[in-house]
XYZ file of C-alpha atoms in Angstrom:
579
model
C 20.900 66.853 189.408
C 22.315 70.594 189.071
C 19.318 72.061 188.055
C 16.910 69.850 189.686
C 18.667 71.187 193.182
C 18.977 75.116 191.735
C 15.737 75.115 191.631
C 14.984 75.263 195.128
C 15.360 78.811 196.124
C 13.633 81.695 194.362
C 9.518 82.551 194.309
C 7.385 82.383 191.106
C 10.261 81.587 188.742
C 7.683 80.546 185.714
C 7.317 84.075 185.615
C 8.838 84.381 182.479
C 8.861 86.911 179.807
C 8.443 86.264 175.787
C 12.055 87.366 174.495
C 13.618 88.229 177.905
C 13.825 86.986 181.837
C 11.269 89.232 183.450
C 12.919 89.348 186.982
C 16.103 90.501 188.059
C 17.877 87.622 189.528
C 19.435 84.892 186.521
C 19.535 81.240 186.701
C 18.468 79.785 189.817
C 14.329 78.639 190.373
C 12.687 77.541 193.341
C 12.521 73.895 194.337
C 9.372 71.647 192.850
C 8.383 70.521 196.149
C 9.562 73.040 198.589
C 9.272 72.570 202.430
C 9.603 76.396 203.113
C 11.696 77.713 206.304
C 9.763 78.078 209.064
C 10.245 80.740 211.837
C 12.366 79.946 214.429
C 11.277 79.263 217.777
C 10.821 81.654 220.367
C 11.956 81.412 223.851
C 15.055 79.494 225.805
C 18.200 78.278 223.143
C 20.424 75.681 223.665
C 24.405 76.748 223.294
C 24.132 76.798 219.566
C 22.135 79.733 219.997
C 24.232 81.666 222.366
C 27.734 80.239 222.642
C 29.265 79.736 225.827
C 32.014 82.960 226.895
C 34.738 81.081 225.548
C 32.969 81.333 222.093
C 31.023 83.823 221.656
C 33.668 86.210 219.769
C 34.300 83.487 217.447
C 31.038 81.971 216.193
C 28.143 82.385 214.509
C 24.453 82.078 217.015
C 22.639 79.762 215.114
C 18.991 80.179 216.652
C 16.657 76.890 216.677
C 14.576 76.539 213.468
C 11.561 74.551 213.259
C 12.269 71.605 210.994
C 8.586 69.963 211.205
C 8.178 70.010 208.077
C 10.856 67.357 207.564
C 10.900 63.757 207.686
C 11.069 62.111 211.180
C 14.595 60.713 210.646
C 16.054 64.053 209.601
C 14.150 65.668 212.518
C 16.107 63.584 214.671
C 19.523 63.312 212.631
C 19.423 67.723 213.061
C 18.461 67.192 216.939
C 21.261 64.410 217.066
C 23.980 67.485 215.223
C 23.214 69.938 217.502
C 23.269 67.973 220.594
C 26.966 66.729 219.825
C 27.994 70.290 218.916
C 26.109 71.517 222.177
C 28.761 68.784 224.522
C 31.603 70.063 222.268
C 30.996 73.691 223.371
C 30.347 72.603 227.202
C 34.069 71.019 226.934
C 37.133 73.125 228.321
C 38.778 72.698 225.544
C 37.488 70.857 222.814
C 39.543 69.960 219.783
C 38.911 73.120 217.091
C 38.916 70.132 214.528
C 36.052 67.938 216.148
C 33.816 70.658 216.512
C 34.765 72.267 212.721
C 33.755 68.405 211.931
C 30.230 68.918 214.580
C 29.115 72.008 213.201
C 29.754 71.181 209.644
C 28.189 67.858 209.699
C 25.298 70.238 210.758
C 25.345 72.616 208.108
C 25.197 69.689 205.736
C 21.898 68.754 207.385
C 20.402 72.179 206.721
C 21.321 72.310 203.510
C 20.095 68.952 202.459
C 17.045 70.700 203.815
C 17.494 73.877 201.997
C 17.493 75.506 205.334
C 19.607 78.536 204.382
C 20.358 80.506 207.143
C 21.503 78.023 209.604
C 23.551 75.974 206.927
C 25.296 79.026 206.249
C 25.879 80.390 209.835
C 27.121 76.144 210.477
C 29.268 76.194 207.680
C 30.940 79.835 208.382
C 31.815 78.660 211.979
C 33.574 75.350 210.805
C 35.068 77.372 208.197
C 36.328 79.609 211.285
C 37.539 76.368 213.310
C 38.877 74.845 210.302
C 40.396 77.685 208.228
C 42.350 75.651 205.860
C 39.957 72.791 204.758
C 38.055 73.135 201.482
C 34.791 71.560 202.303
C 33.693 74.512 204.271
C 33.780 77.294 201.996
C 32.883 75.021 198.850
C 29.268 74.139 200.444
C 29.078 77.326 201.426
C 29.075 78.724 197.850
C 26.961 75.906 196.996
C 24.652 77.121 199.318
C 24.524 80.513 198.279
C 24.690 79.461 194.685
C 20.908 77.647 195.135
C 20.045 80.634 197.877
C 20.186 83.153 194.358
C 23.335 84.724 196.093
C 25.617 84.872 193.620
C 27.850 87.046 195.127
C 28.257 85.587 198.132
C 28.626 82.508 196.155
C 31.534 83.570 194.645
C 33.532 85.311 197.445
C 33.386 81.330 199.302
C 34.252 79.391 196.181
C 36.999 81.760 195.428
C 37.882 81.508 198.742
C 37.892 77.402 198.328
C 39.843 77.544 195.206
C 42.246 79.557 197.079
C 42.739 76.890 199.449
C 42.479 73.958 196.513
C 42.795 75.129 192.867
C 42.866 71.256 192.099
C 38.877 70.919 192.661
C 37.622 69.840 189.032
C 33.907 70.471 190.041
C 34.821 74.166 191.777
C 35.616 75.578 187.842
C 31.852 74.076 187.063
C 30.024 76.314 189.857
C 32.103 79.040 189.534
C 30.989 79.300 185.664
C 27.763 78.289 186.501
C 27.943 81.105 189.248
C 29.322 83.626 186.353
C 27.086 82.769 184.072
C 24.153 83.701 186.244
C 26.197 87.391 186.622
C 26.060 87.575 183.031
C 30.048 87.594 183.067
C 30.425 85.388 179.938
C 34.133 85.476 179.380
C 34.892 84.851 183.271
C 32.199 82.004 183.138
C 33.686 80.798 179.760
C 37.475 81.253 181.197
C 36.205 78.266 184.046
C 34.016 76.093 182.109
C 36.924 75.517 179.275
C 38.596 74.194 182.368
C 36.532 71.325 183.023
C 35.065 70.896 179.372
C 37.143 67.641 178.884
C 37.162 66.400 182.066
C 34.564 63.045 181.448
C 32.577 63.388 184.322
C 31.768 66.887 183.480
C 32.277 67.507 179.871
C 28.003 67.220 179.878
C 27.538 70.161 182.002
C 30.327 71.970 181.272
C 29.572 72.136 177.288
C 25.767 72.826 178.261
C 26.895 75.910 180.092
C 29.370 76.547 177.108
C 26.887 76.562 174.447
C 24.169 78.741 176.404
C 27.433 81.739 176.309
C 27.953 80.908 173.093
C 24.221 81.773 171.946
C 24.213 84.614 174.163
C 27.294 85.833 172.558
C 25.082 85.161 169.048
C 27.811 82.567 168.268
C 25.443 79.528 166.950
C 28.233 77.584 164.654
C 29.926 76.858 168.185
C 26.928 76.321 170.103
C 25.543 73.610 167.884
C 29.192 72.220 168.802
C 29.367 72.847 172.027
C 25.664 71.250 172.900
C 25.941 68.625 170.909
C 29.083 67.558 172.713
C 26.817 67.832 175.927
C 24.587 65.799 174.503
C 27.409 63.028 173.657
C 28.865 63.091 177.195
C 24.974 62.472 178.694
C 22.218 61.460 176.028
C 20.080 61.458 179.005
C 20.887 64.926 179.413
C 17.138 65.701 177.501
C 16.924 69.639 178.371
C 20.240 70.334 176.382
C 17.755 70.081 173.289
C 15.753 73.045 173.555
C 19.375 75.342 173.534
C 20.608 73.415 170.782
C 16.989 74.126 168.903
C 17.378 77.662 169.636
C 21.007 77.574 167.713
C 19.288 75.683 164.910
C 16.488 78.260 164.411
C 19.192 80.904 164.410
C 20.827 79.365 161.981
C 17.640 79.042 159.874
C 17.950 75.179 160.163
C 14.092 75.327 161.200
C 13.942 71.394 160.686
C 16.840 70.441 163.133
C 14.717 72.988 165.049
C 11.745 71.164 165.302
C 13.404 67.766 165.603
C 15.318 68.946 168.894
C 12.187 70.658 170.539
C 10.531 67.253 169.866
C 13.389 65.421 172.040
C 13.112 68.303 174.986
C 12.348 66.957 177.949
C 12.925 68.164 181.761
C 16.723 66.301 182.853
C 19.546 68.569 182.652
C 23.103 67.131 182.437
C 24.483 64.778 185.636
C 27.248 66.972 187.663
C 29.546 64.716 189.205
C 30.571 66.210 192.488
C 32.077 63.603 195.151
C 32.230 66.364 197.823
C 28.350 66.950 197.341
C 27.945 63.001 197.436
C 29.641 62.782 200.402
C 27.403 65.402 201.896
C 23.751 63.727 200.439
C 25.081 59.951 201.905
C 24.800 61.852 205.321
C 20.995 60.797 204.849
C 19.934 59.407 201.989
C 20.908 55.565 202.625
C 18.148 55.800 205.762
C 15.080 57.883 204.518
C 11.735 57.248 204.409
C 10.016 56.627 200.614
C 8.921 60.311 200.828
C 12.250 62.304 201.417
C 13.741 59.626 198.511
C 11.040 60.593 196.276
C 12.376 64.289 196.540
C 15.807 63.374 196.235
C 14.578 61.650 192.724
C 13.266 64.772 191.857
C 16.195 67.182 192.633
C 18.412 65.049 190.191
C 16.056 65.035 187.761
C 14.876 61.297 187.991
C 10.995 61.633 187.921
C 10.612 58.096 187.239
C 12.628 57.053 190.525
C 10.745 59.339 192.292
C 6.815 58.142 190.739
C 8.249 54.940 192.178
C 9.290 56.069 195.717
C 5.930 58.020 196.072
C 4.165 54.995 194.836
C 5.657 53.178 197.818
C 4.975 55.862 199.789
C 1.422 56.662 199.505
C 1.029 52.834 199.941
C 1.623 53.413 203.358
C 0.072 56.544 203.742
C -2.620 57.210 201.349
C -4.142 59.867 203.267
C -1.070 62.379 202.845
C -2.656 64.861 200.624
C 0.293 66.985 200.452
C 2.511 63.677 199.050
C -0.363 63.209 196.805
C 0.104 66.463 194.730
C 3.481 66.179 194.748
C 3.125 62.641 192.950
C 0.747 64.652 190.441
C 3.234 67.138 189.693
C 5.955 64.457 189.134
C 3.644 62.320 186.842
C 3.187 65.757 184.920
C 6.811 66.471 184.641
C 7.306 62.542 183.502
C 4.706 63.317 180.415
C 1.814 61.539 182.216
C -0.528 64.183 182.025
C -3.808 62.460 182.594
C -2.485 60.171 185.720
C -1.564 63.472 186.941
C -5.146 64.850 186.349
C -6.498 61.780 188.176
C -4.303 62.229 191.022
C -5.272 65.925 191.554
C -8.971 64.610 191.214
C -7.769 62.311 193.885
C -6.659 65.140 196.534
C -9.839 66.795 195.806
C -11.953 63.907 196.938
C -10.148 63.768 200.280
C -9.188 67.424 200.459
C -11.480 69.705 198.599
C -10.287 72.684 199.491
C -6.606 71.874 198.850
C -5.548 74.999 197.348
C -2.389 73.812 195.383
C -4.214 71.070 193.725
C -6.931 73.192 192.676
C -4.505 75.709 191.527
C -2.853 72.985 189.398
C -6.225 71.670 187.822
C -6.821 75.125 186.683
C -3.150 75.380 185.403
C -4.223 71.911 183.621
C -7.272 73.607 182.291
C -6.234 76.368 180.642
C -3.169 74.547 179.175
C -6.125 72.318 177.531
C -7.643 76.099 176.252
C -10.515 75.584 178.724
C -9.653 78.939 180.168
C -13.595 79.443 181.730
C -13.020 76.393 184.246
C -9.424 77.600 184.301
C -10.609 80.728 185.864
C -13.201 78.842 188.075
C -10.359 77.179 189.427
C -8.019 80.397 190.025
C -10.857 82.195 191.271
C -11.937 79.502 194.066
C -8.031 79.507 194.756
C -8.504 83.136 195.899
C -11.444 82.258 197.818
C -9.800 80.518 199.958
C -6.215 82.846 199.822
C -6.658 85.799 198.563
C -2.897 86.512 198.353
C -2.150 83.468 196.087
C -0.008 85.621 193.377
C -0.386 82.240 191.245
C -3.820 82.596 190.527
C -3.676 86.408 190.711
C -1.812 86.191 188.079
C -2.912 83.780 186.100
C -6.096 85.472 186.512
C -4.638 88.827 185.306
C -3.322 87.771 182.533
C -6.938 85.748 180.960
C -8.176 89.274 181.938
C -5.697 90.632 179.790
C -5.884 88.510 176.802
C -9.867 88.894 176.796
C -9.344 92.389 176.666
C -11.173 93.440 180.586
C -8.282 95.538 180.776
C -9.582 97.300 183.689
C -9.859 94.074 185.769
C -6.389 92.868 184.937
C -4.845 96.081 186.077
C -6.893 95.452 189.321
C -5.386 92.038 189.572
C -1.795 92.926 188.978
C -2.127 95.413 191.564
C -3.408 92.604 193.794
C -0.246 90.491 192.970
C 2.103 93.632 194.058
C 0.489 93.805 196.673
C 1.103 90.275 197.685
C 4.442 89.788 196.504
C 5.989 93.144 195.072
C 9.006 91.392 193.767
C 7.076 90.001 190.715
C 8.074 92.353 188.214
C 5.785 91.390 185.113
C 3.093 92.316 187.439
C 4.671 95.886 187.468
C 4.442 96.913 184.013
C 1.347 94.718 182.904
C -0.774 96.610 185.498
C 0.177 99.844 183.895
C -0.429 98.621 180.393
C -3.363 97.625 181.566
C -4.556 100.787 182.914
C -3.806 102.489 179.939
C -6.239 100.347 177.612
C -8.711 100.633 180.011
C -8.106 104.958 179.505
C -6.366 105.703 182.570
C -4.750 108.722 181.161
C -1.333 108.558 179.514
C -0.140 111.630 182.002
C -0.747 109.626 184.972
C 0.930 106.584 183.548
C 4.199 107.987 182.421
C 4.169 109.402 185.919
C 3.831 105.813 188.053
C 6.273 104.468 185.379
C 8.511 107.391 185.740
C 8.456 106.312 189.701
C 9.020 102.766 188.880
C 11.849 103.100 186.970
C 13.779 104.510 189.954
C 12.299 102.615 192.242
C 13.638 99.155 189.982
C 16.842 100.352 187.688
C 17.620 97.026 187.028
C 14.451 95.980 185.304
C 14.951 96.897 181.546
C 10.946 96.371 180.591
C 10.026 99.381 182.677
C 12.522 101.540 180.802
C 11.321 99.924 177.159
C 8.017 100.994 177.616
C 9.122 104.398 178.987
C 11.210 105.259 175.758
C 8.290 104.015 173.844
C 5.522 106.220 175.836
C 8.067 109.555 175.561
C 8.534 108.668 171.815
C 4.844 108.387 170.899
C 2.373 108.822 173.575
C -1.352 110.819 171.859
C -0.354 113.254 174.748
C 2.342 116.167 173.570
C 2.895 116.519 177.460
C 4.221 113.329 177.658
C 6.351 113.235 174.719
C 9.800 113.832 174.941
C 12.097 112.422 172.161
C 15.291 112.933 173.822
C 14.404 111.274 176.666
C 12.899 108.292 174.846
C 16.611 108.360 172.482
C 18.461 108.502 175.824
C 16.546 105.518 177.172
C 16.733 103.265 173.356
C 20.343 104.143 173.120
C 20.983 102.849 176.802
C 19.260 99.663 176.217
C 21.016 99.072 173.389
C 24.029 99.492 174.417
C 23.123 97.302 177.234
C 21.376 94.431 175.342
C 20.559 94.810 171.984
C 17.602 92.484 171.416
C 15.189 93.707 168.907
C 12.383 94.887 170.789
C 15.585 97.199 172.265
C 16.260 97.485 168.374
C 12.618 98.377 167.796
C 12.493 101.508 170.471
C 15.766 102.999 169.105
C 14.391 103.409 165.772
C 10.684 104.740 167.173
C 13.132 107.461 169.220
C 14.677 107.876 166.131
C 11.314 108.678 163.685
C 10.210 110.623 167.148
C 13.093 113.198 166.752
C 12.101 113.533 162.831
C 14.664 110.831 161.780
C 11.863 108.734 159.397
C 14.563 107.480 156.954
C 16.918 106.146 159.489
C 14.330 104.692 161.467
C 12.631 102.993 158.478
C 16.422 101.653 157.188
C 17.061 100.268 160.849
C 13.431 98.468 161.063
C 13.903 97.147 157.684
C 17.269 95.834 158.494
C 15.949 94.196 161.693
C 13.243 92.522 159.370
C 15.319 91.272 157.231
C 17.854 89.786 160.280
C 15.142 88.103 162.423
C 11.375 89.010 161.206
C 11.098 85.057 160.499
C 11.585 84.252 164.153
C 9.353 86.297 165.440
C 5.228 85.434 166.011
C 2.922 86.161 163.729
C 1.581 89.334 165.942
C 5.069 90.533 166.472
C 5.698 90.370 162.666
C 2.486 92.435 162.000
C 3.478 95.062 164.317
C 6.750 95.198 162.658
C 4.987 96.166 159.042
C 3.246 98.176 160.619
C 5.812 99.910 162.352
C 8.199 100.348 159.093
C 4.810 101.185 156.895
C 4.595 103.997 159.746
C 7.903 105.057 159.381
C 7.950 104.794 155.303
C 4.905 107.447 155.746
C 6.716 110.103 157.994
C 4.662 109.229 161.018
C 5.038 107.614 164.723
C 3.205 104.446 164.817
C 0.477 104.190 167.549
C -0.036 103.776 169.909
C 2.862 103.752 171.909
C 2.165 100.818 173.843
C 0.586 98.238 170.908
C -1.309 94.748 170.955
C 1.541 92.369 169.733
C 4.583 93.913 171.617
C 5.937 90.508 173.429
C 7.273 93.163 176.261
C 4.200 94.779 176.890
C 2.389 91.361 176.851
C 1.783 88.810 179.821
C 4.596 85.771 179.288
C 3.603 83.299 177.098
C 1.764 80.762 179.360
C 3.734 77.487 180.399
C 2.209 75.105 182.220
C 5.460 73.135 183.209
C 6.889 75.731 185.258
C 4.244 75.836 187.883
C 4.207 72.245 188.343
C 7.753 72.076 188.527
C 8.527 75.282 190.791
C 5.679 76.695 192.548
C 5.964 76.292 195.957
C 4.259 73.889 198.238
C 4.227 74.730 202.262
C 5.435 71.003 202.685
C 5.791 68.328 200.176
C 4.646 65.816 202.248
């Protein structure tokens, strides 16, 4: 279930990059079926939304939100929570524990919704009325944990382990929580914790084994996963980490073998205070709201059932129809989730998800003309879908209309400007289509302050000052200053590859050739084809006493759009309502 629920809270996470994330916030994607937050509603509040004078230094407003977009009974099971806390507050005295019990009953409700800003402000006032109990602050990380907030996350489940150290599943998010900070030995120092424990040795050695490969330690990985995989066989997406260790370890067979076994169910994460909070609901909902339950813990084929049920009843839901095509995908079913996409069509044709999946289909077929038809009759009817603006861009990109891609990642900023694959690819882009190099280092120049965090924007910076045609925009010490940061930072080998360009750039040819060579030797096998060719050619460069151009090649997986994957927006883009 972990991952299956962490995925409910950040945009466009299937923007990913070849050889590293391409955004800056780790570990957490956005929900399959998503019923986004809608605005809150205007005009008179009940007492929730301004507390009564005896209250109002002590708790959190928590405005009205419009939950429409739920399922009748939860509409009224959230109307029923904030009525009782509503008589609490009119009391002269109500007990501090009942209403820490009212409000957090209601946070609970929000955040089986994924409703994050009233959970939270629900959950910090019984935390207020309830100071010493550990429920509060521990769904209250939770929360923040699947909001992306991981430092909010871990100032409450500190806080809860403060108040009970004793909590087996608390070491399990707060690792989880570390990992995502990229603070392997705190995140290893919790997980070891809990790595025995039965009901969590699964998720627990998972975590364990993705430090260990980021820590390049692939003996103990193949260990560590392989336990995970012991605890929960069902646990199918601890595969494609273990195949990564295997490859590393140039065990290409066992490789292959676990890729072949990879499939979309991460490791079960027993949690009895998490329970507790999901049996609020789940024994009374309608086949709908249990069909996305199935699908937050991973269980596609419970939840094909409970939308089989469903759409039984209520054939006509287009929105419940796509989100039983994008199940059947995730399940392997490929062409009954074709057919049901056809489906929506016939009732809905202008359903803009389900045409932006059948182009997603397409192209993953290598049909990319109706692929395109489909993306660009998305945009017809939005024109700020960054899904198919993107997708678009980057068939632009491959085809080589350079100067139409860059126009279509500027279209994506300019719906979303958090995307940050968009950033650079427009740039690269603009370059091939002769934009001049001048004004290019200059946007990237801006971009780089502008985003400090995103490492791609200073790779291709240190490669355009190391070798850019234009003497105006060379600048070797700059590009060296950049290389060496990243390196010290990450040392991944494109980061390996722009330290030894900086290098030749500044006259160093010998060192730079040794360093490539080395880097050949180490992981050239691992690498694609194109990324291997611009490797020879980089070293044959250096062998020659010359700077390889140009700066910004064809084959550079950083300088490339993401390799596509059609799983990823089946599984996370977001749908207005799922049903």
């Amino acid at each position: 279930m972990e991952t299956g629920v962490a995925r409910t809270v950040l945009l466009l996470r299937y923007l990913r990059a070849a050889t590293m994330k391409r955004h800056p916030r780790p570990g957490i994607a956005l929900a399959l079926l998503l019923a986004l937050t809608l605005p809150c509603r205007s005009g008179q509040g009940d007492a929730l939304s301004q507390p009564p004078g005896p209250w109002r230094d002590l708790l959190v407003p928590i405005a009205e939100t419009d939950v429409s977009g739920a399922e009748p009974l939860m509409q009224t099971a959230i109307a029923e929570a904030r009525g009782q806390v509503a008589a609490l507050l009119a009391q002269t005295a109500p007990e501090h524990d009942a209403l820490a019990q009212a409000y957090g009953r209601l946070g609970a409700l929000y955040l089986l919704l994924e409703v994050e800003t009233p959970a939270d402000a629900a959950l910090r006032n019984a935390r207020k009325l309830q100071p010493d109990a550990f429920r509060w602050p521990y769904y209250a990380g939770y929360l923040a944990m699947l909001a992306g907030n991981l430092e909010q996350a871990l100032v409450y489940l500190e806080a809860a382990r403060a108040i009970d150290p004793n909590y087996p599943t608390l070491y399990l998010r707060l690792g989880k929580v570390r990992l995502d900070r990229s603070e392997l030995a705190e995140a290893r120092a919790a997980l070891e914790r809990v790595k025995d424990v039965d009901e969590l040795a699964s998720p627990a050695n998972y975590y364990l084994g993705q430090i260990a490969i980021l820590e390049r330690r692939f003996d103990d990985a193949v260990v560590l996963l392989r336990a995970a995989l012991a605890a929960n066989p069902g646990a199918t997406e601890v595969h494609y980490p273990l195949a990564q260790a295997y490859r590393a370890l140039g065990e290409s067979g066992l490789a292959r073998e676990q890729l072949a076994a990879f499939k979309l169910r991460t490791p079960q994460v027993h949690d009895p205070l998490l329970e507790q909070l999901q049996g609020v609901t789940r024994r009374s909902l309608p086949a709908f709201e249990k069909a996305i339950h199935a699908v937050r813990e991973g269980d596609y084929a419970e939840a094909i059932e409970h939308f089989t049920k469903g759409l039984q009843v209520d054939p006509d839901n287009a929105a419940a129809r796509v989100s039983y095509a994008r199940v059947l995908y995730l399940a392997g079913q490929s062409d009954a989730a074709a057919e049901a996409l056809a489906s929506v069509r016939e009732r809905d044709p202008d359903n803009v998800l389900a045409i932006f999946l059948q182009g997603v289909l397409a192209q993953q077929q290598g049909r990319t003309g109706p692929a395109s038809e489909a993306y660009r009759r998305v945009l017809s009817l939005d024109l700020a879908h960054t899904g198919a603006l993107f997708y678009l861009a980057n068939l632009d990109f491959v085809a080589g209309r350079y100067a139409e891609a860059a126009e279509r990642y500027r279209q994506v900023l300019a719906a979303d400007a958090s995307i940050p694959p968009a950033r650079l690819l427009a740039l690269v882009a603009g370059l091939r289509a002769g934009e001049s190099e001048v004004a290019i280092a200059a946007r990237l120049e801006g971009l780089t302050v502008e985003h400090p965090d995103d490492p791609q924007l200073r790779y291709a910076l240190a490669r355009l000052r190391a070798a850019a045609e234009d003497p105006a925009v060379q600048d070797p010490t700059a590009a060296m200053s950049l290389a060496s940061a990243l390196m010290l930072a990450r040392p991944i080998p494109p980061h390996q590859r722009a330290l030894a360009l900086a290098r030749a750039a500044e006259g160093q040819f010998e060192q730079a050739a040794e360093a490539l060579q080395q880097l050949i030797t180490m992981v050239g096998w691992m690498a694609p084809p194109a990324e291997q060719a611009l490797m020879a050619d980089e070293l044959e460069a250096f062998q020659d006493h010359r700077l390889p151009r140009p700066a910004w090649p064809e084959g550079d997986p950083l300088l490339s759009p993401p390799p596509f994957d059609p799983i990823a927006p089946f599984r996370d883009y977001p749908a207005v309502a799922p049903y």
